[in-house]
Short mmCIF file of C-alpha atoms in Angstrom, two decimals:
data_model
loop_
_atom_site.label_atom_id
_atom_site.label_comp_id
_atom_site.label_asym_id
_atom_site.label_seq_id
_atom_site.Cartn_x
_atom_site.Cartn_y
_atom_site.Cartn_z
CA MET A 879 26.31 -27.36 -8.92
CA ALA A 880 22.97 -29.55 -6.87
CA LYS A 881 23.79 -29.68 -2.97
CA ASN A 882 22.16 -31.66 0.36
CA ILE A 883 21.09 -29.31 2.91
CA SER A 884 19.26 -30.30 6.09
CA PHE A 885 17.43 -28.59 8.14
CA THR A 886 14.39 -28.51 11.09
CA ILE A 887 11.04 -28.39 8.99
CA ARG A 888 8.42 -26.95 12.23
CA TYR A 889 4.77 -27.82 9.66
CA TRP A 890 0.85 -26.52 11.36
CA LYS A 891 -0.71 -29.63 12.73
CA GLN A 892 -5.17 -29.47 13.26
CA ASN A 893 -7.75 -31.90 13.07
CA GLY A 894 -10.19 -28.96 12.35
CA PRO A 895 -11.50 -26.50 12.06
CA LYS A 896 -12.80 -26.50 16.06
CA ASP A 897 -9.30 -28.05 16.47
CA ALA A 898 -6.57 -25.63 18.89
CA GLY A 899 -3.78 -27.26 16.88
CA HIS A 900 0.13 -27.20 16.77
CA PHE A 901 3.83 -27.86 15.52
CA ASP A 902 4.93 -30.15 15.04
CA GLU A 903 8.94 -30.84 14.38
CA ARG A 904 11.33 -32.85 12.13
CA GLU A 905 15.29 -32.82 11.06
CA MET A 906 15.30 -33.62 7.39
CA HIS A 907 18.92 -35.33 6.51
CA ASP A 908 20.66 -34.19 2.83
CA ILE A 909 17.17 -33.34 1.11
CA PRO A 910 19.15 -31.58 -3.08
CA ASP A 911 18.54 -28.49 -3.14
CA ASP A 912 16.84 -29.09 -6.14
CA THR A 913 14.25 -30.86 -4.68
CA SER A 914 10.64 -28.71 -4.71
CA PHE A 915 9.30 -27.61 -1.73
CA LEU A 916 6.57 -30.28 -1.96
CA GLU A 917 8.36 -32.55 -3.23
CA MET A 918 9.99 -32.12 -0.38
CA LEU A 919 7.01 -32.27 1.99
CA ASP A 920 6.42 -35.44 0.28
CA ILE A 921 9.25 -37.16 1.24
CA LEU A 922 8.14 -36.05 4.70
CA ASN A 923 5.21 -37.55 4.05
CA GLU A 924 6.80 -40.32 3.15
CA GLN A 925 8.74 -41.04 6.20
CA LEU A 926 6.01 -40.36 8.62
CA ILE A 927 4.59 -42.61 6.95
CA GLU A 928 7.35 -45.03 7.32
CA ASP A 929 7.39 -44.25 11.25
CA GLY A 930 4.16 -45.42 11.44
CA GLN A 931 3.14 -41.16 12.23
CA GLU A 932 -0.05 -39.75 10.49
CA PRO A 933 1.38 -37.64 7.49
CA PHE A 934 1.12 -34.18 6.80
CA THR A 935 -2.02 -32.88 4.78
CA PHE A 936 -1.35 -29.48 2.32
CA ASP A 937 -3.49 -28.11 -0.88
CA HIS A 938 -1.40 -29.69 -4.00
CA ASP A 939 -2.43 -29.62 -7.39
CA CYS A 940 -1.00 -29.10 -10.77
CA ARG A 941 2.59 -28.11 -9.04
CA GLU A 942 2.31 -26.34 -12.39
CA GLY A 943 1.91 -23.21 -11.16
CA ILE A 944 -1.48 -21.77 -12.52
CA CYS A 945 -4.11 -23.71 -11.08
CA GLY A 946 -4.33 -21.80 -7.46
CA MET A 947 -4.36 -25.28 -4.93
CA CYS A 948 -1.84 -24.93 -3.08
CA SER A 949 -1.46 -22.66 -0.34
CA LEU A 950 1.56 -22.73 2.13
CA TYR A 951 2.26 -19.86 4.99
CA ILE A 952 6.23 -20.90 4.64
CA ASN A 953 9.20 -18.71 7.41
CA GLY A 954 6.29 -15.84 7.21
CA THR A 955 5.54 -15.27 4.34
CA PRO A 956 2.55 -16.75 1.76
CA HIS A 957 4.31 -19.65 -0.42
CA GLY A 958 7.38 -18.60 1.24
CA LYS A 959 9.97 -16.47 -0.93
CA THR A 960 10.10 -18.13 -3.62
CA GLU A 961 12.19 -16.39 -6.80
CA ARG A 962 10.01 -14.52 -9.17
CA GLY A 963 5.94 -14.05 -8.52
CA ALA A 964 5.52 -17.88 -8.21
CA THR A 965 3.27 -19.93 -5.88
CA THR A 966 4.99 -22.45 -3.05
CA CYS A 967 4.96 -25.71 -6.01
CA GLN A 968 7.53 -23.32 -7.27
CA LEU A 969 9.66 -22.99 -4.82
CA TYR A 970 13.07 -24.31 -4.44
CA MET A 971 14.55 -25.89 -1.50
CA ARG A 972 17.61 -23.74 -3.12
CA ARG A 973 16.28 -21.26 -1.23
CA PHE A 974 17.04 -22.29 2.07
CA ASN A 975 20.04 -23.06 4.13
CA ASP A 976 22.02 -25.63 5.69
CA GLY A 977 20.70 -25.97 9.59
CA ASP A 978 17.90 -23.66 8.53
CA VAL A 979 14.37 -23.94 10.83
CA ILE A 980 11.22 -23.94 8.01
CA THR A 981 8.28 -22.85 9.73
CA VAL A 982 4.62 -23.83 7.50
CA GLU A 983 1.51 -22.69 8.27
CA PRO A 984 -1.51 -22.78 6.64
CA TRP A 985 -3.59 -19.12 5.63
CA ARG A 986 -4.49 -18.33 8.65
CA SER A 987 -8.18 -16.05 8.35
CA ALA A 988 -11.69 -16.86 9.62
CA ALA A 989 -12.76 -16.40 6.17
CA PHE A 990 -10.84 -19.17 4.52
CA PRO A 991 -11.17 -22.23 8.17
CA VAL A 992 -8.55 -25.14 8.62
CA ILE A 993 -9.87 -28.86 6.80
CA LYS A 994 -7.35 -29.81 7.94
CA ASP A 995 -3.48 -29.32 9.36
CA CYS A 996 -2.11 -26.72 6.45
CA MET A 997 -5.37 -27.74 4.16
CA VAL A 998 -7.69 -24.95 4.61
CA ASP A 999 -11.57 -24.10 2.58
CA ARG A 1000 -11.32 -21.06 0.05
CA SER A 1001 -14.84 -22.21 -1.13
CA ALA A 1002 -15.65 -18.69 0.28
CA PHE A 1003 -13.95 -17.33 -2.83
CA ASP A 1004 -16.09 -19.58 -5.16
CA LYS A 1005 -18.75 -18.11 -3.78
CA ILE A 1006 -18.34 -14.93 -4.24
CA GLN A 1007 -17.66 -15.42 -8.10
CA ALA A 1008 -20.44 -17.11 -8.29
CA ALA A 1009 -22.38 -14.50 -7.02
CA GLY A 1010 -21.00 -12.17 -10.36
CA GLY A 1011 -17.90 -12.91 -11.58
CA TYR A 1012 -19.07 -13.86 -15.40
CA THR A 1013 -21.80 -12.81 -17.12
CA THR A 1014 -25.38 -13.90 -17.74
CA ILE A 1015 -25.40 -12.45 -21.53
CA ARG A 1016 -26.41 -15.34 -23.83
CA THR A 1017 -23.08 -14.54 -26.74
CA GLY A 1018 -24.31 -17.48 -28.50
CA GLN A 1019 -21.16 -19.01 -30.34
CA ALA A 1020 -17.69 -17.68 -31.55
CA GLN A 1021 -17.87 -13.79 -33.21
CA ASP A 1022 -15.54 -12.53 -35.69
CA ALA A 1023 -12.62 -11.71 -33.63
CA ASN A 1024 -13.33 -7.52 -34.80
CA ALA A 1025 -17.55 -7.58 -34.01
CA ILE A 1026 -16.51 -5.79 -30.47
CA LEU A 1027 -13.25 -3.93 -31.04
CA ILE A 1028 -11.21 -4.14 -27.64
CA PRO A 1029 -7.84 -1.44 -27.50
CA LYS A 1030 -5.25 -4.08 -26.98
CA GLU A 1031 -4.87 -1.83 -23.74
CA ASP A 1032 -7.51 -3.15 -21.88
CA ALA A 1033 -7.43 -6.14 -22.86
CA ASP A 1034 -4.24 -6.90 -21.55
CA GLU A 1035 -5.35 -5.45 -18.77
CA ALA A 1036 -8.32 -7.24 -19.01
CA MET A 1037 -5.65 -10.44 -18.81
CA ASP A 1038 -3.68 -9.59 -16.32
CA CYS A 1039 -6.58 -9.25 -14.23
CA ALA A 1040 -7.82 -12.92 -15.13
CA THR A 1041 -4.30 -14.54 -14.62
CA CYS A 1042 -5.51 -14.22 -10.88
CA ILE A 1043 -5.79 -17.87 -9.98
CA GLY A 1044 -6.99 -17.20 -6.74
CA CYS A 1045 -4.85 -19.16 -3.49
CA GLY A 1046 -5.73 -16.67 -1.70
CA ALA A 1047 -2.29 -15.37 -0.57
CA CYS A 1048 -3.77 -11.93 -1.17
CA VAL A 1049 -5.98 -12.48 2.23
CA ALA A 1050 -3.36 -14.40 4.23
CA ALA A 1051 -1.33 -11.53 4.47
CA CYS A 1052 -3.77 -9.04 4.30
CA LYS A 1053 -3.91 -8.09 8.71
CA ASN A 1054 -7.49 -7.87 8.41
CA GLY A 1055 -8.73 -10.16 6.47
CA SER A 1056 -9.45 -8.22 3.74
CA ALA A 1057 -10.53 -10.19 -0.19
CA MET A 1058 -9.79 -7.31 -1.51
CA LEU A 1059 -7.93 -7.80 -4.20
CA PHE A 1060 -9.93 -11.52 -5.37
CA VAL A 1061 -12.28 -9.63 -5.21
CA SER A 1062 -10.95 -6.50 -7.29
CA SER A 1063 -9.17 -8.67 -9.90
CA LYS A 1064 -12.03 -10.21 -10.72
CA VAL A 1065 -14.59 -7.02 -10.96
CA SER A 1066 -11.52 -6.23 -12.97
CA GLN A 1067 -11.34 -8.33 -16.06
CA LEU A 1068 -14.87 -8.06 -16.62
CA ALA A 1069 -15.53 -3.96 -16.03
CA LEU A 1070 -12.10 -3.80 -18.29
CA LEU A 1071 -14.48 -4.97 -20.94
CA PRO A 1072 -16.84 -4.01 -23.28
CA GLN A 1073 -18.79 -7.25 -23.26
CA GLY A 1074 -18.72 -7.04 -18.89
CA LYS A 1075 -19.93 -3.15 -18.95
CA PRO A 1076 -23.51 -4.24 -19.07
CA GLU A 1077 -23.77 -6.31 -15.19
CA ALA A 1078 -20.66 -3.82 -14.07
CA ALA A 1079 -22.78 -2.52 -12.18
CA LYS A 1080 -24.67 -5.45 -10.64
CA ARG A 1081 -21.57 -7.21 -10.21
CA ALA A 1082 -19.87 -4.41 -7.83
CA LYS A 1083 -22.30 -4.95 -5.51
CA ALA A 1084 -23.38 -8.62 -5.97
CA MET A 1085 -19.82 -9.30 -4.91
CA ILE A 1086 -18.64 -7.38 -2.78
CA ALA A 1087 -21.96 -8.04 -0.45
CA LYS A 1088 -21.43 -11.79 -0.30
CA MET A 1089 -17.16 -10.69 0.53
CA ASP A 1090 -18.62 -8.77 3.16
CA GLU A 1091 -21.38 -11.72 4.29
CA LEU A 1092 -18.46 -14.35 4.12
CA GLY A 1093 -16.96 -12.74 7.28
CA PHE A 1094 -13.35 -11.07 5.31
CA GLY A 1095 -12.29 -8.19 6.81
CA ASN A 1096 -12.44 -3.92 5.60
CA CYS A 1097 -9.78 -2.79 3.12
CA THR A 1098 -7.14 -0.79 4.74
CA ASN A 1099 -4.90 -0.47 1.44
CA THR A 1100 -1.51 -1.50 3.55
CA ARG A 1101 -0.56 -3.41 0.37
CA ALA A 1102 1.07 -6.09 1.85
CA CYS A 1103 -1.57 -8.39 -0.62
CA GLU A 1104 0.10 -6.68 -4.07
CA ALA A 1105 3.91 -8.35 -2.22
CA VAL A 1106 3.09 -11.75 -1.50
CA CYS A 1107 0.08 -12.02 -4.83
CA PRO A 1108 2.49 -14.71 -7.54
CA LYS A 1109 0.33 -13.73 -10.35
CA ASN A 1110 1.53 -9.73 -9.69
CA GLU A 1111 -2.16 -7.76 -9.27
CA SER A 1112 -1.64 -4.64 -8.41
CA ILE A 1113 -3.96 -2.44 -6.48
CA ALA A 1114 -4.73 -0.52 -9.08
CA ASN A 1115 -8.06 -3.03 -9.26
CA ILE A 1116 -9.21 -2.71 -5.89
CA ALA A 1117 -9.29 1.46 -7.26
CA ARG A 1118 -11.20 0.26 -10.31
CA LEU A 1119 -13.54 -2.20 -7.55
CA ASN A 1120 -14.12 0.77 -5.21
CA ARG A 1121 -14.82 3.14 -8.42
CA GLU A 1122 -17.21 0.64 -9.86
CA TYR A 1123 -18.84 0.27 -6.01
CA LEU A 1124 -19.57 4.11 -5.56
CA LYS A 1125 -20.19 4.56 -9.23
CA ALA A 1126 -23.06 1.83 -8.55
CA LYS A 1127 -24.71 3.01 -5.48
CA LEU A 1128 -24.71 6.65 -5.99
CA ALA A 1129 -26.97 5.31 -9.45
CA ASP A 1130 -29.01 3.65 -6.57
CA MET B 933 -27.70 2.32 4.60
CA TRP B 934 -24.59 1.04 3.07
CA LEU B 935 -22.17 3.86 4.31
CA CYS B 936 -22.18 1.83 7.48
CA ASN B 937 -23.09 -1.96 5.74
CA SER B 938 -20.55 -2.64 3.11
CA SER B 939 -17.45 -2.54 4.07
CA VAL B 940 -16.19 -0.32 1.09
CA GLY B 941 -19.09 2.42 2.33
CA ARG B 942 -17.13 2.45 6.05
CA LYS B 943 -14.20 3.01 4.05
CA VAL B 944 -15.40 5.21 2.27
CA VAL B 945 -16.94 7.19 5.52
CA MET B 946 -13.03 6.71 6.95
CA SER B 947 -12.14 8.63 3.82
CA VAL B 948 -14.28 11.36 3.23
CA THR B 949 -14.06 12.19 7.14
CA GLY B 950 -10.13 11.71 7.15
CA LEU B 951 -9.69 13.85 4.29
CA ALA B 952 -11.68 16.76 5.99
CA LEU B 953 -10.08 16.20 8.10
CA VAL B 954 -6.76 17.34 5.98
CA LEU B 955 -8.26 19.78 4.94
CA PHE B 956 -8.58 21.76 8.18
CA LEU B 957 -5.18 20.72 9.53
CA THR B 958 -3.72 22.13 6.19
CA PHE B 959 -5.90 25.78 6.85
CA HIS B 960 -4.56 25.30 11.53
CA ALA B 961 -1.21 25.25 9.91
CA CYS B 962 -1.22 27.83 7.85
CA MET B 963 -3.07 30.10 9.88
CA ASN B 964 -0.42 29.01 13.11
CA VAL B 965 2.75 29.92 11.26
CA VAL B 966 0.88 33.71 10.84
CA ALA B 967 2.62 33.45 14.87
CA ILE B 968 6.08 33.51 13.20
CA PHE B 969 5.72 36.33 11.61
CA SER B 970 3.62 38.62 13.04
CA GLU B 971 1.71 38.56 16.67
CA GLU B 972 -1.15 41.45 15.76
CA GLY B 973 -2.03 39.09 12.69
CA TYR B 974 -2.47 35.82 14.86
CA ASN B 975 -4.67 37.53 17.64
CA MET B 976 -6.47 39.39 14.58
CA ILE B 977 -7.67 35.66 13.51
CA CYS B 978 -8.00 34.29 17.58
CA GLU B 979 -10.43 37.10 17.54
CA PHE B 980 -12.42 36.43 14.71
CA LEU B 981 -12.32 33.02 14.92
CA GLY B 982 -13.99 33.35 18.59
CA SER B 983 -16.87 32.48 20.24
CA ASN B 984 -18.93 33.48 16.87
CA TRP B 985 -21.57 31.58 15.48
CA TYR B 986 -19.66 30.09 12.64
CA ALA B 987 -16.42 29.50 15.11
CA VAL B 988 -18.58 27.71 17.34
CA ALA B 989 -20.31 25.54 14.11
CA GLY B 990 -17.38 24.85 12.49
CA THR B 991 -15.96 23.65 15.91
CA ALA B 992 -18.78 21.08 16.13
CA ALA B 993 -18.30 19.79 12.67
CA LEU B 994 -15.01 18.83 13.34
CA GLY B 995 -15.73 17.58 16.76
CA ALA B 996 -18.51 15.27 14.79
CA LEU B 997 -15.86 14.02 12.72
CA VAL B 998 -13.40 13.50 14.93
CA VAL B 999 -16.24 11.39 16.41
CA ILE B 1000 -17.34 9.67 13.24
CA HIS B 1001 -13.75 9.67 11.64
CA PHE B 1002 -12.64 6.79 15.84
CA VAL B 1003 -16.24 5.59 15.91
CA PHE B 1004 -15.78 4.37 12.21
CA ALA B 1005 -12.29 2.82 13.11
CA LEU B 1006 -13.03 1.92 16.08
CA ILE B 1007 -15.42 -1.09 14.65
CA LEU B 1008 -13.56 -1.12 11.71
CA THR B 1009 -10.50 -2.81 13.42
CA PHE B 1010 -13.25 -5.06 15.84
CA GLN B 1011 -14.25 -6.42 12.44
CA ASN B 1012 -10.87 -6.83 10.51
CA ARG B 1013 -8.89 -8.33 14.11
CA LYS B 1014 -13.25 -10.91 13.86
CA ALA B 1015 -11.63 -11.72 10.68
CA ARG B 1016 -8.46 -12.42 10.85
CA GLY B 1017 -9.84 -15.47 13.25
CA GLN B 1018 -8.31 -16.91 15.93
CA ASN B 1019 -4.85 -17.94 15.16
CA ARG B 1020 -2.30 -15.81 14.28
CA TYR B 1021 0.77 -16.40 12.96
CA ALA B 1022 3.84 -17.72 14.88
CA VAL B 1023 6.32 -15.69 12.08
CA THR B 1024 6.08 -13.31 9.58
CA ASP B 1025 7.56 -11.24 7.53
CA LYS B 1026 6.86 -7.94 6.61
CA PRO B 1027 6.47 -7.69 2.84
CA GLU B 1028 9.44 -3.99 2.34
CA LYS B 1029 6.21 -1.94 0.74
CA VAL B 1030 4.00 -1.70 3.54
CA GLU B 1031 4.47 0.91 4.82
CA TRP B 1032 4.39 1.08 9.13
CA ALA B 1033 2.06 3.79 9.16
CA SER B 1034 0.06 1.34 7.94
CA GLN B 1035 -0.76 -1.35 9.58
CA ASN B 1036 -1.11 1.15 12.62
CA MET B 1037 -2.86 4.05 12.32
CA PHE B 1038 -5.19 2.25 15.08
CA VAL B 1039 -2.68 2.97 17.48
CA LEU B 1040 -1.25 5.93 15.95
CA GLY B 1041 -4.70 7.09 15.99
CA VAL B 1042 -4.74 6.79 19.76
CA ILE B 1043 -1.81 8.52 20.25
CA ILE B 1044 -3.79 11.71 17.70
CA CYS B 1045 -6.09 11.15 20.47
CA LEU B 1046 -5.14 11.55 23.68
CA GLY B 1047 -2.57 15.10 22.67
CA LEU B 1048 -5.97 16.17 21.03
CA CYS B 1049 -7.06 16.19 24.20
CA LEU B 1050 -4.78 17.75 25.97
CA HIS B 1051 -4.81 19.54 23.12
CA LEU B 1052 -8.32 22.21 23.54
CA TYR B 1053 -7.43 22.04 27.13
CA ASN B 1054 -3.66 23.89 26.43
CA PHE B 1055 -5.78 26.48 23.36
CA TRP B 1056 -8.99 25.38 23.23
CA TRP B 1057 -10.55 25.68 27.43
CA ASN B 1058 -8.71 28.47 27.83
CA MET B 1059 -9.73 31.06 24.60
CA MET B 1060 -12.88 29.81 23.42
CA ALA B 1061 -14.44 27.14 26.17
CA ALA B 1062 -13.42 30.34 27.88
CA GLU B 1063 -15.16 33.08 26.30
CA LEU B 1064 -18.42 30.23 25.61
CA PHE B 1065 -18.83 30.02 29.87
CA HIS B 1066 -17.61 33.10 30.60
CA ILE B 1067 -13.92 31.81 32.33
CA GLN B 1068 -12.51 34.32 34.75
CA GLY B 1069 -8.85 34.50 35.91
CA LEU B 1070 -7.43 33.31 33.41
CA ALA B 1071 -3.41 34.08 32.85
CA HIS B 1072 -4.18 35.79 29.46
CA SER B 1073 -7.00 36.93 27.53
CA PRO B 1074 -9.43 34.50 25.60
CA ALA B 1075 -8.63 36.77 21.98
CA ASP B 1076 -4.05 36.78 23.03
CA GLY B 1077 -3.47 33.63 21.35
CA TYR B 1078 -0.15 34.58 20.54
CA ALA B 1079 0.51 34.69 24.61
CA TRP B 1080 -1.57 31.02 25.06
CA ILE B 1081 1.61 29.38 22.57
CA ALA B 1082 4.37 31.56 24.09
CA GLU B 1083 3.01 30.54 27.49
CA VAL B 1084 2.39 26.49 26.39
CA PHE B 1085 6.08 26.04 24.04
CA SER B 1086 7.54 27.92 26.14
CA CYS B 1087 7.82 24.23 28.71
CA PRO B 1088 9.55 22.03 27.75
CA VAL B 1089 7.60 18.73 28.55
CA TYR B 1090 4.93 20.17 26.23
CA PHE B 1091 7.31 21.43 23.47
CA VAL B 1092 8.48 17.83 23.41
CA LEU B 1093 4.74 16.04 23.81
CA TYR B 1094 3.84 18.29 20.76
CA LEU B 1095 6.66 17.61 18.85
CA VAL B 1096 5.56 13.49 19.53
CA TRP B 1097 1.95 13.91 18.42
CA PHE B 1098 3.47 16.01 15.44
CA CYS B 1099 5.99 12.89 14.66
CA ALA B 1100 1.98 10.49 15.67
CA ILE B 1101 0.16 13.08 12.79
CA TRP B 1102 2.73 13.39 9.84
CA PHE B 1103 2.75 8.72 9.66
CA HIS B 1104 -1.11 8.86 10.39
CA LEU B 1105 -1.14 11.53 7.08
CA THR B 1106 1.71 9.99 5.07
CA HIS B 1107 -0.72 6.73 4.63
CA GLY B 1108 -4.07 8.71 4.83
CA ILE B 1109 -4.31 10.89 2.00
CA TRP B 1110 -3.11 8.21 -0.55
CA SER B 1111 -5.08 5.53 1.31
CA GLY B 1112 -8.26 8.20 1.42
CA LEU B 1113 -8.10 9.15 -2.35
CA GLN B 1114 -8.01 4.57 -2.77
CA THR B 1115 -11.09 4.24 -1.54
CA LEU B 1116 -12.58 7.22 -3.10
CA GLY B 1117 -11.91 5.25 -6.51
CA LEU B 1118 -8.99 8.24 -7.12
CA SER B 1119 -6.11 6.09 -8.18
CA GLY B 1120 -4.79 3.99 -10.72
CA LYS B 1121 -1.80 2.15 -12.27
CA THR B 1122 -0.93 5.79 -13.27
CA TRP B 1123 -1.56 7.97 -10.40
CA PHE B 1124 -0.77 6.20 -7.73
CA PRO B 1125 2.52 6.42 -7.72
CA ARG B 1126 1.70 10.76 -8.18
CA ILE B 1127 -1.12 10.81 -5.26
CA LYS B 1128 1.58 8.32 -2.92
CA CYS B 1129 4.50 11.19 -4.03
CA ILE B 1130 1.22 14.22 -3.19
CA SER B 1131 0.59 13.18 -0.18
CA GLN B 1132 4.39 12.44 1.34
CA ILE B 1133 4.83 16.18 0.43
CA TRP B 1134 1.97 17.12 2.11
CA SER B 1135 1.56 15.40 5.52
CA THR B 1136 5.06 16.75 5.37
CA LEU B 1137 4.72 20.26 4.45
CA VAL B 1138 1.51 20.06 6.89
CA ILE B 1139 3.28 19.05 10.07
CA LEU B 1140 6.75 20.93 9.15
CA MET B 1141 4.44 24.37 10.21
CA PHE B 1142 3.12 22.87 12.86
CA VAL B 1143 6.56 21.67 14.53
CA ALA B 1144 8.09 25.77 12.61
CA VAL B 1145 5.70 27.01 15.38
CA ALA B 1146 6.95 24.69 17.86
CA VAL B 1147 10.21 25.50 17.75
CA PHE B 1148 10.30 29.26 16.85
CA PHE B 1149 8.54 30.04 20.56
CA PHE B 1150 10.44 27.31 22.22
CA VAL B 1151 13.44 28.83 21.17
CA LYS B 1152 11.87 32.78 21.54
CA SER B 1153 11.23 31.75 25.41
CA LEU B 1154 15.02 29.81 25.83
CA CYS B 1155 16.71 33.25 24.14
CA CYS B 1156 14.24 35.36 27.38
CA PRO B 1157 13.44 33.08 29.82
CA GLU B 1158 10.90 35.27 31.98
CA ALA B 1159 8.27 33.21 31.01
CA ALA B 1160 7.99 30.42 33.16
CA CYS B 1161 5.98 27.42 32.83
CA TYR B 1162 2.62 28.42 34.06
CA SER B 1163 0.39 25.52 32.93
CA LEU B 1164 2.16 22.61 34.48
#
C-alpha cells in the first residue's frame, strides 16, 4: 500500500564553480512514497517557483536508467541507496522514512566543476572517450556475423563493460577522484574484442594520458567505485587496463 | 618517464617497491622465529648478517625502497587530495565492501614509519651501526641479537608499542599485497578472490611470526625478571 511521507530535504545551492555554495532546506509534506526521487525534486521546484524562489538545478534526461545524466549524491551515496544497481532516476521515495533528513549534494571532484547547484560538468569523460575510446579502422558495410568468430564469454564480458553509461558515480565515490573504473570499462569493451585489439596499445596510452591531464586522481584500489556503480562494472576492468597499459609501455 | 608522469606508472612504482618490502618482511619474520627455538641459531644469523658488505648493501637497498615507497605515497596522496577538490561531502556513507585499511593506507604508512624509527634505534643502531661505526660501551655485543631481543621485549612499554606497530603493518599488508598485484594487472574476475585470500593469509602469517617472537620474549622476561628495562 502506498503511503505518504513527510521529510526535510537539504539541497546544495552553488552559483558556478567559483562560488562557495551552501545548503538550503525545505520541509516536504505528504509526498506519496511511490514518487520517484526526481519527481519529488520536480514537486520541490514547483513549490519553490510558486514561492517566488529560484528552482534547484540538477541533471536528468531519460529517467529510465540508461542515459547516465542523473548525478545526485544522496545521503552519502552516489545515486542514493537504490533497490538494485540503478541511477538516481530509479530511486523511489519508499526507500525513505517519515521524518528523515535527506541531504542532496553534487558529485564533488576537481575534474567535475559545478555548473550550478547539483549540475556538474562531466565533459571530461567525453574528452577521455574522444582521446581513444573508438576504432579508427574503416569497417565498410555490415559483415556476415560469422566473419569474425568471437567466443560467447568474450562477447558477454565486452557487453558488460560497454554498459557503463559514464554517469561519473565512480569518480564521485572515490576518495581520490579517480576515473579508472570508467576508463577501464571503456578500454575493456574494445580490448576484449578482436576488432579492438589492433589499436589496444595506442588506446590505453591515449586515454590514460588524457585522464591524467584532466586532473583525475590516482587509483588506490579502495573499491568504492564498483560498490556504487549503477551498471555493476568490476575492478577486474581496472586490472585489465593496468595490464594493457603496462604491455603498451613495455613494448615502446 | 612514464613511471613518474602517469598515474598507472606511479602506482606501479608503489606496487613494485611495496611487494619487494613484503618479501623482505617475510624473510625477516622467518629469521626472527629462529630466536624462539635456538639462541645459537639466531646469533649465527646475526653474525652472518653483521656488517658484511652484502648486508650493508642490502640494508641500503631496503632503505631506498622505503624512501621511494614513502615519497611516491606522499606525491600520490597530495595529487589525490587535489583531485578530490576543495569541497568535501557533508554526508558520507561507506559501502560495506570498502575496507578501512584501503582508505587509510597513508595514515598506516606514517605509523609504520614511526615504528620503523623506533625499531632502527632499538636494533639496527645497536647491531649493524655499532659494528660499522665502532660504537663502544653497549650493553651487549652487536652480534648478540638474542640478548638485544630479550632486552627490548622485557620492557612492557616497548612490547605494547611493537604490538601496535605490528597491527598497523598487518592492516597495511592486507590491502597492500592484493592492491599491488591488482596494479600490476595480475588480477581478474577469477583471480581477484584468490589474490585477496592469499594476501590475507600471507599478511596474517607474517605478522603472527613477529608477534610470536615479541610475546615469547615478553613472557620469558616475566618468568625470569632479572632482565630490566636497560634501554628506557
